Amino acid sequence: MARISMTVNGAPVSGEIEGRTLLVQFLREGLELTGTHVGCDTSQCGACVVHVDGVAVKSCTMFAAEAEGAEVSTIEGQAAADGTLSTLQQAFQDYHGLQCGFCTPGMVMSAAALLKVNPKPSETEVRDHLEGNICRCTGYHNIVRAIMAASGQAVP
């Protein structure tokens, strides 16, 4: 067992982990932040995307110990402290960018990473950026519309 410490959604956290503990396991089981989903266990679906030191990562491919001392942001950290949805989360709701909702946390986190580096992406850039995220319900059309709306652009 090892002790790790990091900042998650702005709050310092620590815990005891086995060396093989994945970041997604630590978040879900150790910290009870269950918004980060596990969809495939093979890094294919993107449901587990979180930000580590500002970079979007699939948390099922990273050991929790690798996040020692890092700033980690999860879907729970996207809303305001009073529960008000972020602009991106609200756009997903307004433009019906979700159906079953399973992929939504990873989609929102991936989109947030894109908008951070490219505040006004084209539709093609949005679609390219979401390549590592799988949605089995929506066909991506409304997800792309939501991201475009969140960027302040005309919705296709």
PDB file of C-alpha atoms in Angstrom:
ATOM      1  CA  MET A   1       0.000   0.000   0.000  1.00  0.00           C
ATOM      2  CA  ALA A   2       1.072   3.531  -0.736  1.00  0.00           C
ATOM      3  CA  ARG A   3      -0.249   6.907   0.312  1.00  0.00           C
ATOM      4  CA  ILE A   4      -1.018   9.439  -2.398  1.00  0.00           C
ATOM      5  CA  SER A   5      -2.099  13.048  -2.298  1.00  0.00           C
ATOM      6  CA  MET A   6      -3.497  15.271  -5.027  1.00  0.00           C
ATOM      7  CA  THR A   7      -5.939  18.094  -5.526  1.00  0.00           C
ATOM      8  CA  VAL A   8      -9.277  17.002  -6.958  1.00  0.00           C
ATOM      9  CA  ASN A   9     -11.769  19.632  -8.094  1.00  0.00           C
ATOM     10  CA  GLY A  10      -9.901  22.229  -6.046  1.00  0.00           C
ATOM     11  CA  ALA A  11      -9.802  20.258  -2.785  1.00  0.00           C
ATOM     12  CA  PRO A  12      -6.762  18.472  -1.352  1.00  0.00           C
ATOM     13  CA  VAL A  13      -7.328  14.712  -1.041  1.00  0.00           C
ATOM     14  CA  SER A  14      -5.229  11.738  -0.048  1.00  0.00           C
ATOM     15  CA  GLY A  15      -5.687   8.033   0.308  1.00  0.00           C
ATOM     16  CA  GLU A  16      -4.115   4.613   0.593  1.00  0.00           C
ATOM     17  CA  ILE A  17      -3.815   2.697  -2.662  1.00  0.00           C
ATOM     18  CA  GLU A  18      -2.304  -0.445  -4.059  1.00  0.00           C
ATOM     19  CA  GLY A  19       0.288   0.191  -6.738  1.00  0.00           C
ATOM     20  CA  ARG A  20      -2.015  -1.226  -9.408  1.00  0.00           C
ATOM     21  CA  THR A  21      -4.917   1.124  -8.576  1.00  0.00           C
ATOM     22  CA  LEU A  22      -6.032   3.056 -11.621  1.00  0.00           C
ATOM     23  CA  LEU A  23      -6.890   6.738 -11.338  1.00  0.00           C
ATOM     24  CA  VAL A  24     -10.502   5.987 -12.302  1.00  0.00           C
ATOM     25  CA  GLN A  25     -10.732   3.460  -9.451  1.00  0.00           C
ATOM     26  CA  PHE A  26      -9.302   5.920  -6.942  1.00  0.00           C
ATOM     27  CA  LEU A  27     -11.751   8.613  -8.042  1.00  0.00           C
ATOM     28  CA  ARG A  28     -14.807   6.354  -8.065  1.00  0.00           C
ATOM     29  CA  GLU A  29     -14.082   4.016  -5.163  1.00  0.00           C
ATOM     30  CA  GLY A  30     -11.673   5.989  -3.001  1.00  0.00           C
ATOM     31  CA  LEU A  31     -13.263   9.415  -3.358  1.00  0.00           C
ATOM     32  CA  GLU A  32     -16.803   8.377  -4.356  1.00  0.00           C
ATOM     33  CA  LEU A  33     -16.718  10.665  -7.404  1.00  0.00           C
ATOM     34  CA  THR A  34     -18.809   8.352  -9.542  1.00  0.00           C
ATOM     35  CA  GLY A  35     -19.445  10.795 -12.378  1.00  0.00           C
ATOM     36  CA  THR A  36     -16.306   9.491 -14.063  1.00  0.00           C
ATOM     37  CA  HIS A  37     -17.525   6.355 -15.789  1.00  0.00           C
ATOM     38  CA  VAL A  38     -15.801   3.099 -16.704  1.00  0.00           C
ATOM     39  CA  GLY A  39     -17.143   1.917 -20.008  1.00  0.00           C
ATOM     40  CA  CYS A  40     -14.629  -0.439 -21.539  1.00  0.00           C
ATOM     41  CA  ASP A  41     -11.503  -0.979 -19.409  1.00  0.00           C
ATOM     42  CA  THR A  42      -9.465  -0.789 -22.625  1.00  0.00           C
ATOM     43  CA  SER A  43      -9.116   2.968 -23.274  1.00  0.00           C
ATOM     44  CA  GLN A  44     -11.467   2.807 -26.235  1.00  0.00           C
ATOM     45  CA  CYS A  45     -14.648   4.609 -25.123  1.00  0.00           C
ATOM     46  CA  GLY A  46     -13.550   7.834 -23.400  1.00  0.00           C
ATOM     47  CA  ALA A  47     -16.208   7.692 -20.668  1.00  0.00           C
ATOM     48  CA  CYS A  48     -13.463   8.049 -18.046  1.00  0.00           C
ATOM     49  CA  VAL A  49     -11.851  11.272 -19.322  1.00  0.00           C
ATOM     50  CA  VAL A  50     -10.666  13.644 -16.591  1.00  0.00           C
ATOM     51  CA  HIS A  51      -8.153  16.485 -16.612  1.00  0.00           C
ATOM     52  CA  VAL A  52      -4.779  15.990 -14.944  1.00  0.00           C
ATOM     53  CA  ASP A  53      -2.778  19.185 -14.650  1.00  0.00           C
ATOM     54  CA  GLY A  54      -5.022  20.656 -17.342  1.00  0.00           C
ATOM     55  CA  VAL A  55      -4.623  17.835 -19.840  1.00  0.00           C
ATOM     56  CA  ALA A  56      -7.470  15.489 -20.793  1.00  0.00           C
ATOM     57  CA  VAL A  57      -6.547  11.881 -19.995  1.00  0.00           C
ATOM     58  CA  LYS A  58      -8.390   8.597 -19.984  1.00  0.00           C
ATOM     59  CA  SER A  59      -8.258   7.771 -16.291  1.00  0.00           C
ATOM     60  CA  CYS A  60      -8.553   4.032 -16.969  1.00  0.00           C
ATOM     61  CA  THR A  61      -5.058   4.135 -18.489  1.00  0.00           C
ATOM     62  CA  MET A  62      -3.304   5.988 -15.684  1.00  0.00           C
ATOM     63  CA  PHE A  63      -2.249   4.662 -12.324  1.00  0.00           C
ATOM     64  CA  ALA A  64      -3.463   6.734  -9.390  1.00  0.00           C
ATOM     65  CA  ALA A  65       0.129   6.985  -8.175  1.00  0.00           C
ATOM     66  CA  GLU A  66       1.025   8.814 -11.393  1.00  0.00           C
ATOM     67  CA  ALA A  67      -1.301  11.623 -10.284  1.00  0.00           C
ATOM     68  CA  GLU A  68       0.644  12.183  -7.055  1.00  0.00           C
ATOM     69  CA  GLY A  69       0.708  15.934  -6.430  1.00  0.00           C
ATOM     70  CA  ALA A  70      -1.380  16.672  -9.530  1.00  0.00           C
ATOM     71  CA  GLU A  71      -4.410  18.891 -10.035  1.00  0.00           C
ATOM     72  CA  VAL A  72      -7.245  16.604 -11.146  1.00  0.00           C
ATOM     73  CA  SER A  73     -10.583  17.829 -12.432  1.00  0.00           C
ATOM     74  CA  THR A  74     -13.595  15.559 -12.878  1.00  0.00           C
ATOM     75  CA  ILE A  75     -17.097  16.116 -14.198  1.00  0.00           C
ATOM     76  CA  GLU A  76     -18.197  16.928 -10.639  1.00  0.00           C
ATOM     77  CA  GLY A  77     -15.831  19.896 -10.710  1.00  0.00           C
ATOM     78  CA  GLN A  78     -17.322  21.446 -13.846  1.00  0.00           C
ATOM     79  CA  ALA A  79     -20.413  22.934 -12.215  1.00  0.00           C
ATOM     80  CA  ALA A  80     -20.288  25.950  -9.913  1.00  0.00           C
ATOM     81  CA  ALA A  81     -20.235  25.404  -6.149  1.00  0.00           C
ATOM     82  CA  ASP A  82     -23.957  26.192  -5.984  1.00  0.00           C
ATOM     83  CA  GLY A  83     -24.702  23.472  -8.547  1.00  0.00           C
ATOM     84  CA  THR A  84     -25.186  25.814 -11.494  1.00  0.00           C
ATOM     85  CA  LEU A  85     -24.134  24.013 -14.654  1.00  0.00           C
ATOM     86  CA  SER A  86     -21.155  25.267 -16.617  1.00  0.00           C
ATOM     87  CA  THR A  87     -21.823  26.804 -20.026  1.00  0.00           C
ATOM     88  CA  LEU A  88     -20.755  23.543 -21.654  1.00  0.00           C
ATOM     89  CA  GLN A  89     -22.921  21.371 -19.407  1.00  0.00           C
ATOM     90  CA  GLN A  90     -25.897  23.667 -20.006  1.00  0.00           C
ATOM     91  CA  ALA A  91     -25.339  23.463 -23.763  1.00  0.00           C
ATOM     92  CA  PHE A  92     -25.386  19.648 -23.573  1.00  0.00           C
ATOM     93  CA  GLN A  93     -28.743  19.929 -21.831  1.00  0.00           C
ATOM     94  CA  ASP A  94     -30.151  22.627 -24.130  1.00  0.00           C
ATOM     95  CA  TYR A  95     -29.087  20.916 -27.358  1.00  0.00           C
ATOM     96  CA  HIS A  96     -29.936  17.375 -26.229  1.00  0.00           C
ATOM     97  CA  GLY A  97     -26.309  16.271 -26.414  1.00  0.00           C
ATOM     98  CA  LEU A  98     -27.066  13.202 -24.356  1.00  0.00           C
ATOM     99  CA  GLN A  99     -29.498  10.341 -24.262  1.00  0.00           C
ATOM    100  CA  CYS A 100     -28.556   7.604 -21.844  1.00  0.00           C
ATOM    101  CA  GLY A 101     -25.880   9.899 -20.359  1.00  0.00           C
ATOM    102  CA  PHE A 102     -23.208   7.256 -19.921  1.00  0.00           C
ATOM    103  CA  CYS A 103     -20.686   8.877 -22.259  1.00  0.00           C
ATOM    104  CA  THR A 104     -21.621  12.432 -21.253  1.00  0.00           C
ATOM    105  CA  PRO A 105     -19.025  13.010 -18.501  1.00  0.00           C
ATOM    106  CA  GLY A 106     -16.203  11.985 -20.824  1.00  0.00           C
ATOM    107  CA  MET A 107     -17.657  13.995 -23.701  1.00  0.00           C
ATOM    108  CA  VAL A 108     -17.969  17.114 -21.528  1.00  0.00           C
ATOM    109  CA  MET A 109     -14.435  16.735 -20.184  1.00  0.00           C
ATOM    110  CA  SER A 110     -13.006  16.171 -23.681  1.00  0.00           C
ATOM    111  CA  ALA A 111     -14.951  19.133 -25.039  1.00  0.00           C
ATOM    112  CA  ALA A 112     -13.795  21.340 -22.160  1.00  0.00           C
ATOM    113  CA  ALA A 113     -10.194  20.462 -22.992  1.00  0.00           C
ATOM    114  CA  LEU A 114     -10.781  21.341 -26.651  1.00  0.00           C
ATOM    115  CA  LEU A 115     -12.443  24.670 -25.845  1.00  0.00           C
ATOM    116  CA  LYS A 116      -9.573  25.562 -23.521  1.00  0.00           C
ATOM    117  CA  VAL A 117      -7.032  25.376 -26.354  1.00  0.00           C
ATOM    118  CA  ASN A 118      -9.386  26.260 -29.218  1.00  0.00           C
ATOM    119  CA  PRO A 119     -12.258  28.481 -28.031  1.00  0.00           C
ATOM    120  CA  LYS A 120     -13.881  28.631 -31.495  1.00  0.00           C
ATOM    121  CA  PRO A 121     -13.374  25.224 -33.128  1.00  0.00           C
ATOM    122  CA  SER A 122     -14.919  24.363 -36.455  1.00  0.00           C
ATOM    123  CA  GLU A 123     -17.422  21.528 -36.668  1.00  0.00           C
ATOM    124  CA  THR A 124     -14.708  19.355 -38.234  1.00  0.00           C
ATOM    125  CA  GLU A 125     -12.308  20.159 -35.398  1.00  0.00           C
ATOM    126  CA  VAL A 126     -14.955  19.229 -32.809  1.00  0.00           C
ATOM    127  CA  ARG A 127     -15.645  15.925 -34.553  1.00  0.00           C
ATOM    128  CA  ASP A 128     -11.918  15.171 -34.865  1.00  0.00           C
ATOM    129  CA  HIS A 129     -11.333  15.971 -31.192  1.00  0.00           C
ATOM    130  CA  LEU A 130     -14.106  13.619 -30.074  1.00  0.00           C
ATOM    131  CA  GLU A 131     -12.612  10.706 -32.004  1.00  0.00           C
ATOM    132  CA  GLY A 132     -11.566   8.945 -28.772  1.00  0.00           C
ATOM    133  CA  ASN A 133     -15.050   9.159 -27.240  1.00  0.00           C
ATOM    134  CA  ILE A 134     -17.778   6.682 -28.130  1.00  0.00           C
ATOM    135  CA  CYS A 135     -21.480   7.417 -27.879  1.00  0.00           C
ATOM    136  CA  ARG A 136     -23.762   4.528 -28.665  1.00  0.00           C
ATOM    137  CA  CYS A 137     -26.987   6.563 -28.582  1.00  0.00           C
ATOM    138  CA  THR A 138     -26.843   9.968 -30.241  1.00  0.00           C
ATOM    139  CA  GLY A 139     -24.901   9.719 -33.464  1.00  0.00           C
ATOM    140  CA  TYR A 140     -22.848  12.721 -32.219  1.00  0.00           C
ATOM    141  CA  HIS A 141     -24.911  15.333 -34.080  1.00  0.00           C
ATOM    142  CA  ASN A 142     -26.366  16.969 -30.968  1.00  0.00           C
ATOM    143  CA  ILE A 143     -23.107  16.593 -29.060  1.00  0.00           C
ATOM    144  CA  VAL A 144     -21.346  18.606 -31.770  1.00  0.00           C
ATOM    145  CA  ARG A 145     -24.188  21.162 -31.754  1.00  0.00           C
ATOM    146  CA  ALA A 146     -23.849  21.524 -27.975  1.00  0.00           C
ATOM    147  CA  ILE A 147     -20.101  22.111 -28.165  1.00  0.00           C
ATOM    148  CA  MET A 148     -20.523  24.645 -30.955  1.00  0.00           C
ATOM    149  CA  ALA A 149     -23.165  26.458 -28.909  1.00  0.00           C
ATOM    150  CA  ALA A 150     -20.940  26.464 -25.833  1.00  0.00           C
ATOM    151  CA  SER A 151     -18.208  28.075 -27.900  1.00  0.00           C
ATOM    152  CA  GLY A 152     -20.585  30.918 -28.765  1.00  0.00           C
ATOM    153  CA  GLN A 153     -20.786  30.008 -32.432  1.00  0.00           C
ATOM    154  CA  ALA A 154     -23.726  29.396 -34.708  1.00  0.00           C
ATOM    155  CA  VAL A 155     -25.129  25.926 -34.235  1.00  0.00           C
ATOM    156  CA  PRO A 156     -25.073  23.806 -37.420  1.00  0.00           C
TER     157      PRO A 156
END
